[in-house]
Amino acid sequence: MTTVILDALADPDGAVRRAGELLRDGQLVAIPTETVYGLAARIDDAEALRQIFHVKGRPQDNPLIVHCATRTQVDAVVDWLLVDDVDRAIIEPLMDGCWPGPLTLVLPRAAVIDAAISAGLDTVAVRIPGLDITRRIIDEAGIPLAAPSANRSGRPSPTTAGHVVDDLGGTIAAVVDGGPCREGLESTVVRVVGGRVVVLRPGSVTRIQLHEMSGAEIVDPERADDASRSPGTRYRHYAPVASMILVDSVDEIGMSYVNVAFAGDGTERSRIIVLATSDPGLPGIVWRPLLPSTLFAELRRADRLHVEKIIVLCDEAVRRNEALMNRLHKAAEPTHGTSETK
Ligand code: TXA
Ligand code: MG
């Protein structure tokens, strides 16, 4: 299959029209969002949903996020009768405050939600994406779209159309190129239960913002009932081929790179990179900027260039960014030795 690139920057109307046609026809189309690119299919086409899991190599028990253009569409996929008044009073301000935007809410699902989307759970994860072009594509498709991140499982989420083509080119009908994603990390995923907000996956909507908007206590899944856990958090996400270590200070960077085995041909240092907010100015060591919006692109780049060691300088500002630290810790986990690696 040839994967068509639909250029939404040069011709947004044409890209929306063609993407809508393909999606209505049951094809898979990768679409830009404000967070990362998603691999979209209409929610009522079981074969298209099956294809999503197939082309990504995604475990069947990891449910998908449903992307809606409007609150009316959200109401059609959620069973609000199963949400009590206390939780509803928390969920409403979160929807008002964050949508359209990078917050995903896990809610009781309506019967229309295919078992493949919810992976057999009685809930559905739903969000209204923040990018106009995404909502226009959903509108054109005429139905909400199920869309996980558009990477092969085990690779970093794609933040450009090129990343999607690298992973899925030849296996999906089209990629809508909307340029690099503004946020670069996936949405915050929460579930509201028992009058508390459970953070299943940290993202750019922070705990403080969640609390300010809802007035509710914000807790980790460990502190809520087991059913609140997000299946996706069980799976290893991404570990670069290079060994990756997190350090707190510039002094520690020096310590780390002298420990790298030097073969003596003078090229070793180019195989070490430092990711840091600003250039630590270490002679001969390549510095690349550390930002939430470009982290995944940098990890992909490091693999492409066969970097052997990635040293990440986590300064105060980086350590305060929970979503960024979460992805860094996941990427720094050793690649080998665990059974669940998708
Ligand atoms: O920013 C994003 O969220 C991107 C864009 C494309 O919207 N999507 C994304 O999808 O990151 P994905 O499939 O890579 O991650 C979805 C996460 C997974 O950790 C999954 O387990 C969790 O959401 N999830 C989905 N449905 C759930 C449910 N019913 N209950 C609990 N967790 C759920
Ligand atoms: Mg993903």
Tab-separated table of C-alpha atoms and ligand atoms in Angstrom:
chain	number	residue	atom	x	y	z
A	1	MET	CA	0.000	0.000	0.000
A	2	THR	CA	1.253	3.480	-0.821
A	3	THR	CA	0.863	5.921	2.044
A	4	VAL	CA	-0.334	9.272	0.714
A	5	ILE	CA	0.904	12.459	2.414
A	6	LEU	CA	-1.864	15.052	2.661
A	7	ASP	CA	-0.279	18.468	3.179
A	8	ALA	CA	-2.543	20.325	5.607
A	9	LEU	CA	-0.207	23.325	5.758
A	10	ALA	CA	-0.303	23.994	2.003
A	11	ASP	CA	-3.891	22.845	1.376
A	12	PRO	CA	-5.888	22.382	4.585
A	13	ASP	CA	-9.256	22.119	2.815
A	14	GLY	CA	-8.017	19.449	0.411
A	15	ALA	CA	-6.322	17.497	3.209
A	16	VAL	CA	-9.450	17.555	5.389
A	17	ARG	CA	-11.682	16.505	2.490
A	18	ARG	CA	-9.476	13.570	1.430
A	19	ALA	CA	-8.778	12.407	5.008
A	20	GLY	CA	-12.535	12.491	5.701
A	21	GLU	CA	-13.248	10.404	2.597
A	22	LEU	CA	-10.647	7.783	3.499
A	23	LEU	CA	-11.847	7.568	7.118
A	24	ARG	CA	-15.489	7.245	6.061
A	25	ASP	CA	-14.344	4.417	3.797
A	26	GLY	CA	-12.836	2.536	6.781
A	27	GLN	CA	-9.174	3.338	6.030
A	28	LEU	CA	-6.492	4.235	8.600
A	29	VAL	CA	-5.280	7.849	8.471
A	30	ALA	CA	-2.599	9.347	10.719
A	31	ILE	CA	-3.678	12.775	11.902
A	32	PRO	CA	-1.880	15.620	13.659
A	33	THR	CA	-3.065	16.708	17.103
A	34	GLU	CA	-1.638	19.299	19.490
A	35	THR	CA	0.051	16.474	21.480
A	36	VAL	CA	1.368	13.792	19.099
A	37	TYR	CA	0.201	12.280	15.800
A	38	GLY	CA	-2.657	9.777	16.168
A	39	LEU	CA	-3.516	6.745	14.012
A	40	ALA	CA	-7.218	7.232	13.362
A	41	ALA	CA	-10.098	4.993	12.342
A	42	ARG	CA	-13.867	5.427	12.612
A	43	ILE	CA	-15.147	4.002	15.888
A	44	ASP	CA	-17.821	1.800	14.282
A	45	ASP	CA	-15.633	-0.207	11.900
A	46	ALA	CA	-14.391	-3.366	13.637
A	47	GLU	CA	-12.041	-4.297	10.783
A	48	ALA	CA	-10.404	-0.831	10.757
A	49	LEU	CA	-9.978	-1.011	14.548
A	50	ARG	CA	-8.391	-4.431	14.205
A	51	GLN	CA	-5.981	-2.955	11.650
A	52	ILE	CA	-4.888	-0.264	14.136
A	53	PHE	CA	-3.672	-2.928	16.562
A	54	HIS	CA	-2.140	-4.922	13.716
A	55	VAL	CA	-0.076	-2.159	12.056
A	56	LYS	CA	1.115	-0.772	15.399
A	57	GLY	CA	1.930	-4.186	16.842
A	58	ARG	CA	-0.146	-3.102	19.828
A	59	PRO	CA	-1.276	-5.533	22.549
A	60	GLN	CA	-5.041	-6.153	22.316
A	61	ASP	CA	-5.572	-5.323	25.977
A	62	ASN	CA	-4.423	-1.713	25.622
A	63	PRO	CA	-7.524	0.437	24.924
A	64	LEU	CA	-7.732	3.379	22.499
A	65	ILE	CA	-8.657	7.033	23.019
A	66	VAL	CA	-11.803	8.245	21.226
A	67	HIS	CA	-11.348	11.692	19.661
A	68	CYS	CA	-14.478	13.835	19.346
A	69	ALA	CA	-15.070	17.189	17.648
A	70	THR	CA	-17.954	18.250	19.904
A	71	ARG	CA	-19.541	17.658	23.309
A	72	THR	CA	-22.526	16.144	21.508
A	73	GLN	CA	-20.228	13.447	20.124
A	74	VAL	CA	-18.786	12.907	23.616
A	75	ASP	CA	-22.302	12.416	24.988
A	76	ALA	CA	-22.944	9.741	22.358
A	77	VAL	CA	-20.001	7.570	23.486
A	78	VAL	CA	-20.340	8.043	27.273
A	79	ASP	CA	-22.979	6.576	29.601
A	80	TRP	CA	-23.538	9.587	31.860
A	81	LEU	CA	-26.198	7.747	33.869
A	82	LEU	CA	-23.363	5.808	35.486
A	83	VAL	CA	-21.612	8.979	36.705
A	84	ASP	CA	-22.814	10.195	40.114
A	85	ASP	CA	-23.403	13.879	40.930
A	86	VAL	CA	-20.242	14.303	42.995
A	87	ASP	CA	-18.005	13.038	40.189
A	88	ARG	CA	-20.034	14.913	37.568
A	89	ALA	CA	-19.383	18.184	39.449
A	90	ILE	CA	-15.644	17.504	39.058
A	91	ILE	CA	-15.761	16.297	35.454
A	92	GLU	CA	-17.791	19.250	34.107
A	93	PRO	CA	-15.248	21.961	35.001
A	94	LEU	CA	-12.424	19.759	33.680
A	95	MET	CA	-14.184	19.454	30.314
A	96	ASP	CA	-14.998	23.190	30.280
A	97	GLY	CA	-11.478	24.162	31.305
A	98	CYS	CA	-9.441	21.813	29.120
A	99	TRP	CA	-11.396	21.065	25.956
A	100	PRO	CA	-10.521	21.423	23.209
A	101	GLY	CA	-7.124	20.396	24.561
A	102	PRO	CA	-4.707	17.784	25.927
A	103	LEU	CA	-6.876	16.159	28.631
A	104	THR	CA	-8.264	12.635	28.228
A	105	LEU	CA	-11.097	11.571	30.539
A	106	VAL	CA	-11.840	7.907	31.275
A	107	LEU	CA	-15.623	7.595	31.622
A	108	PRO	CA	-18.273	4.851	31.640
A	109	ARG	CA	-18.744	3.778	28.036
A	110	ALA	CA	-21.931	3.730	26.016
A	111	ALA	CA	-22.968	0.492	24.295
A	112	VAL	CA	-21.880	1.870	20.880
A	113	ILE	CA	-18.216	1.587	21.900
A	114	ASP	CA	-16.642	-1.448	20.258
A	115	ALA	CA	-14.964	-3.905	22.658
A	116	ALA	CA	-11.686	-3.424	20.739
A	117	ILE	CA	-11.633	0.293	21.648
A	118	SER	CA	-12.181	-0.283	25.356
A	119	ALA	CA	-10.169	-3.545	25.403
A	120	GLY	CA	-13.047	-5.196	27.218
A	121	LEU	CA	-13.217	-2.580	29.997
A	122	ASP	CA	-16.503	-0.879	30.896
A	123	THR	CA	-14.954	2.559	30.298
A	124	VAL	CA	-13.950	4.706	27.331
A	125	ALA	CA	-11.140	7.271	27.188
A	126	VAL	CA	-12.257	10.405	25.375
A	127	ARG	CA	-10.917	13.819	24.448
A	128	ILE	CA	-11.620	16.790	22.176
A	129	PRO	CA	-8.259	17.633	20.555
A	130	GLY	CA	-6.949	21.195	20.659
A	131	LEU	CA	-5.957	21.554	17.008
A	132	ASP	CA	-8.561	22.980	14.583
A	133	ILE	CA	-7.434	20.713	11.750
A	134	THR	CA	-7.983	17.598	13.909
A	135	ARG	CA	-11.539	18.601	14.758
A	136	ARG	CA	-12.217	19.479	11.114
A	137	ILE	CA	-11.075	15.974	10.071
A	138	ILE	CA	-13.365	14.382	12.706
A	139	ASP	CA	-16.234	16.566	11.437
A	140	GLU	CA	-15.558	15.527	7.867
A	141	ALA	CA	-15.409	11.842	8.852
A	142	GLY	CA	-18.806	12.430	10.464
A	143	ILE	CA	-18.086	10.189	13.444
A	144	PRO	CA	-15.657	10.154	16.419
A	145	LEU	CA	-12.276	8.608	15.671
A	146	ALA	CA	-10.404	6.039	17.741
A	147	ALA	CA	-6.719	6.969	17.661
A	148	PRO	CA	-3.702	5.739	19.596
A	149	SER	CA	-0.362	7.452	19.003
A	150	ALA	CA	0.759	6.749	15.412
A	151	ASN	CA	4.031	4.964	16.257
A	152	ARG	CA	4.937	1.292	16.082
A	153	SER	CA	4.592	-0.034	19.628
A	154	GLY	CA	7.878	0.379	21.446
A	155	ARG	CA	8.911	3.497	19.491
A	156	PRO	CA	8.554	7.095	20.706
A	157	SER	CA	5.251	8.775	19.832
A	158	PRO	CA	5.520	10.636	16.502
A	159	THR	CA	5.568	14.415	16.570
A	160	THR	CA	5.994	14.948	12.805
A	161	ALA	CA	4.465	13.352	9.711
A	162	GLY	CA	7.959	12.066	8.854
A	163	HIS	CA	8.093	10.072	12.110
A	164	VAL	CA	4.772	8.436	11.191
A	165	VAL	CA	6.063	7.502	7.734
A	166	ASP	CA	9.256	6.078	9.297
A	167	ASP	CA	7.177	3.722	11.473
A	168	LEU	CA	4.024	3.026	9.457
A	169	GLY	CA	4.750	4.066	5.846
A	170	GLY	CA	3.333	1.496	3.420
A	171	THR	CA	0.873	0.079	5.961
A	172	ILE	CA	-1.703	2.901	6.245
A	173	ALA	CA	-3.701	4.862	3.663
A	174	ALA	CA	-2.544	8.400	4.481
A	175	VAL	CA	-0.796	10.808	6.816
A	176	VAL	CA	-2.124	14.327	7.223
A	177	ASP	CA	0.948	16.554	7.605
A	178	GLY	CA	0.101	19.386	9.975
A	179	GLY	CA	3.724	20.207	10.841
A	180	PRO	CA	5.436	19.481	14.177
A	181	CYS	CA	3.130	18.983	17.178
A	182	ARG	CA	2.920	21.955	19.559
A	183	GLU	CA	2.995	19.922	22.800
A	184	GLY	CA	5.086	16.912	21.801
A	185	LEU	CA	4.032	14.695	24.751
A	186	GLU	CA	0.792	12.730	24.975
A	187	SER	CA	-2.310	14.029	26.764
A	188	THR	CA	-2.898	13.858	30.504
A	189	VAL	CA	-5.178	10.856	31.172
A	190	VAL	CA	-7.442	11.009	34.237
A	191	ARG	CA	-10.343	9.155	35.748
A	192	VAL	CA	-12.672	10.681	38.310
A	193	VAL	CA	-13.808	8.226	41.003
A	194	GLY	CA	-15.158	8.690	44.511
A	195	GLY	CA	-14.856	12.475	44.292
A	196	ARG	CA	-11.140	12.368	43.424
A	197	VAL	CA	-9.157	12.825	40.223
A	198	VAL	CA	-6.867	9.872	39.515
A	199	VAL	CA	-3.940	10.731	37.220
A	200	LEU	CA	-3.392	7.665	35.025
A	201	ARG	CA	-0.808	9.340	32.785
A	202	PRO	CA	0.780	12.750	33.440
A	203	GLY	CA	0.708	15.230	30.552
A	204	SER	CA	0.803	18.935	29.907
A	205	VAL	CA	-2.340	19.564	31.974
A	206	THR	CA	-0.718	19.547	35.427
A	207	ARG	CA	-1.989	18.350	38.815
A	208	ILE	CA	-2.142	21.954	39.978
A	209	GLN	CA	-4.300	22.918	37.009
A	210	LEU	CA	-6.535	19.873	37.535
A	211	HIS	CA	-6.983	20.854	41.167
A	212	GLU	CA	-7.582	24.525	40.402
A	213	MET	CA	-10.218	23.690	37.804
A	214	SER	CA	-12.074	20.999	39.757
A	215	GLY	CA	-11.383	21.726	43.431
A	216	ALA	CA	-10.892	17.979	43.867
A	217	GLU	CA	-8.084	16.025	45.444
A	218	ILE	CA	-5.635	14.732	42.811
A	219	VAL	CA	-4.269	11.226	43.461
A	220	ASP	CA	-2.088	8.514	41.893
A	221	PRO	CA	-3.608	5.198	40.748
A	222	GLU	CA	-1.951	3.425	43.692
A	223	ARG	CA	-4.223	5.419	45.984
A	224	ALA	CA	-7.395	4.626	44.070
A	225	ASP	CA	-9.061	1.302	43.436
A	226	ASP	CA	-7.304	-1.095	41.090
A	227	ALA	CA	-9.860	-0.662	38.314
A	228	SER	CA	-8.587	2.879	37.799
A	229	ARG	CA	-5.233	1.785	36.506
A	230	SER	CA	-4.517	2.462	32.868
A	231	PRO	CA	-3.554	-0.661	30.929
A	232	GLY	CA	-1.035	1.365	28.893
A	233	THR	CA	1.048	2.156	31.952
A	234	ARG	CA	1.869	-1.552	32.321
A	235	TYR	CA	3.689	-1.604	29.023
A	236	ARG	CA	7.186	-0.424	28.498
A	237	HIS	CA	7.037	2.554	26.235
A	238	TYR	CA	10.237	3.525	24.668
A	239	ALA	CA	13.848	2.877	25.397
A	240	PRO	CA	16.389	4.203	22.896
A	241	VAL	CA	19.062	1.873	21.558
A	242	ALA	CA	21.606	4.084	23.324
A	243	SER	CA	21.956	3.721	27.062
A	244	MET	CA	20.292	6.716	28.642
A	245	ILE	CA	21.057	8.138	32.049
A	246	LEU	CA	19.514	11.005	33.982
A	247	VAL	CA	21.819	13.286	35.977
A	248	ASP	CA	21.158	16.271	38.247
A	249	SER	CA	24.233	18.418	37.661
A	250	VAL	CA	26.838	19.371	35.076
A	251	ASP	CA	29.520	17.779	37.298
A	252	GLU	CA	27.797	14.429	36.981
A	253	ILE	CA	27.891	14.702	33.176
A	254	GLY	CA	31.683	14.728	33.294
A	255	MET	CA	31.636	11.684	35.561
A	256	SER	CA	29.356	9.833	33.159
A	257	TYR	CA	31.245	10.347	29.998
A	258	VAL	CA	34.662	9.471	31.302
A	259	ASN	CA	33.097	6.122	32.168
A	260	VAL	CA	32.292	5.408	28.531
A	261	ALA	CA	34.720	2.867	27.085
A	262	PHE	CA	36.915	4.661	24.542
A	263	ALA	CA	38.048	2.551	21.630
A	264	GLY	CA	40.752	5.033	20.704
A	265	ASP	CA	39.721	6.004	17.178
A	266	GLY	CA	38.763	9.522	18.225
A	267	THR	CA	35.077	9.289	17.317
A	268	GLU	CA	33.673	8.051	20.614
A	269	ARG	CA	32.624	11.377	21.986
A	270	SER	CA	30.450	12.099	18.982
A	271	ARG	CA	28.472	9.048	20.003
A	272	ILE	CA	27.587	10.690	23.316
A	273	ILE	CA	24.994	13.422	23.429
A	274	VAL	CA	23.835	15.591	26.282
A	275	LEU	CA	20.185	16.633	26.392
A	276	ALA	CA	19.903	19.752	28.540
A	277	THR	CA	17.829	22.923	28.725
A	278	SER	CA	20.879	25.004	27.802
A	279	ASP	CA	24.359	24.198	26.465
A	280	PRO	CA	26.532	22.981	29.367
A	281	GLY	CA	29.570	23.896	27.238
A	282	LEU	CA	31.500	20.642	27.555
A	283	PRO	CA	34.280	20.430	24.977
A	284	GLY	CA	33.677	17.867	22.252
A	285	ILE	CA	30.296	16.765	23.593
A	286	VAL	CA	27.269	17.333	21.385
A	287	TRP	CA	24.495	19.233	23.121
A	288	ARG	CA	20.881	18.955	22.031
A	289	PRO	CA	18.114	21.045	23.610
A	290	LEU	CA	15.802	19.307	26.104
A	291	LEU	CA	12.194	20.412	25.650
A	292	PRO	CA	8.869	18.558	26.037
A	293	SER	CA	7.973	19.450	22.439
A	294	THR	CA	11.135	17.910	20.932
A	295	LEU	CA	12.074	15.077	23.340
A	296	PHE	CA	10.623	12.289	21.183
A	297	ALA	CA	12.182	13.765	18.022
A	298	GLU	CA	15.577	13.860	19.791
A	299	LEU	CA	15.296	10.209	20.869
A	300	ARG	CA	14.447	9.170	17.315
A	301	ARG	CA	17.343	11.246	15.993
A	302	ALA	CA	19.778	9.664	18.471
A	303	ASP	CA	18.817	6.180	17.278
A	304	ARG	CA	19.154	7.194	13.643
A	305	LEU	CA	22.672	8.502	14.292
A	306	HIS	CA	23.632	5.430	16.349
A	307	VAL	CA	24.330	7.485	19.459
A	308	GLU	CA	25.612	5.186	22.200
A	309	LYS	CA	24.990	7.206	25.304
A	310	ILE	CA	22.409	9.886	26.015
A	311	ILE	CA	23.066	11.894	29.153
A	312	VAL	CA	20.052	13.931	30.251
A	313	LEU	CA	20.660	16.893	32.521
A	314	CYS	CA	17.552	17.270	34.681
A	315	ASP	CA	17.752	20.768	36.117
A	316	GLU	CA	15.213	22.226	38.519
A	317	ALA	CA	12.796	23.264	35.742
A	318	VAL	CA	12.951	19.831	34.107
A	319	ARG	CA	12.425	18.055	37.447
A	320	ARG	CA	9.329	20.176	38.057
A	321	ASN	CA	7.789	19.037	34.749
A	322	GLU	CA	6.046	15.804	35.734
A	323	ALA	CA	5.070	14.777	32.199
A	324	LEU	CA	8.602	15.272	30.886
A	325	MET	CA	10.170	13.411	33.848
A	326	ASN	CA	7.680	10.559	33.381
A	327	ARG	CA	8.736	10.068	29.731
A	328	LEU	CA	12.439	10.459	30.594
A	329	HIS	CA	12.226	7.809	33.330
A	330	LYS	CA	10.451	5.434	30.948
A	331	ALA	CA	13.047	5.946	28.223
A	332	ALA	CA	15.897	5.492	30.712
A	333	GLU	CA	14.660	2.088	31.866
A	334	PRO	CA	16.906	-0.698	30.617
A	335	THR	CA	15.685	-2.256	27.364
A	336	HIS	CA	16.306	-5.867	28.293
A	337	GLY	CA	15.150	-8.162	31.011
A	338	THR	CA	11.400	-7.557	31.249
A	339	SER	CA	8.676	-9.593	29.665
A	340	GLU	CA	6.182	-6.852	28.881
A	341	THR	CA	7.837	-4.807	26.203
A	342	LYS	CA	5.317	-3.295	23.900
B	1	TXA	O1	-2.211	12.791	23.321
B	1	TXA	C1	-2.692	11.668	23.240
B	1	TXA	O2	-3.333	11.138	24.157
B	1	TXA	C2	-2.460	10.907	21.931
B	1	TXA	C3	-3.182	11.654	20.815
B	1	TXA	C4	-3.130	10.920	19.499
B	1	TXA	O3	-4.505	11.919	21.198
B	1	TXA	N1	-2.935	9.564	22.025
B	1	TXA	C5	-2.296	8.610	22.756
B	1	TXA	O4	-2.901	7.368	22.665
B	1	TXA	O5	-1.293	8.838	23.400
B	1	TXA	P1	-2.216	6.032	23.202
B	1	TXA	O6	-3.094	4.952	22.720
B	1	TXA	O7	-0.791	5.993	22.792
B	1	TXA	O8	-2.336	6.146	24.756
B	1	TXA	C6	-3.608	6.052	25.365
B	1	TXA	C7	-3.463	5.766	26.822
B	1	TXA	C8	-2.916	4.377	27.078
B	1	TXA	O9	-2.033	4.430	28.190
B	1	TXA	C9	-4.182	3.588	27.406
B	1	TXA	O10	-3.929	2.472	28.224
B	1	TXA	C10	-5.014	4.646	28.118
B	1	TXA	O11	-4.768	5.840	27.419
B	1	TXA	N2	-6.443	4.323	28.035
B	1	TXA	C11	-7.214	4.279	26.928
B	1	TXA	N3	-8.466	3.886	27.237
B	1	TXA	C12	-8.493	3.676	28.571
B	1	TXA	C13	-9.492	3.235	29.483
B	1	TXA	N4	-10.717	2.938	29.082
B	1	TXA	N5	-9.144	3.128	30.804
B	1	TXA	C14	-7.906	3.420	31.214
B	1	TXA	N6	-6.911	3.845	30.398
B	1	TXA	C15	-7.204	3.957	29.084
B	2	MG	MG	1.079	5.475	22.559
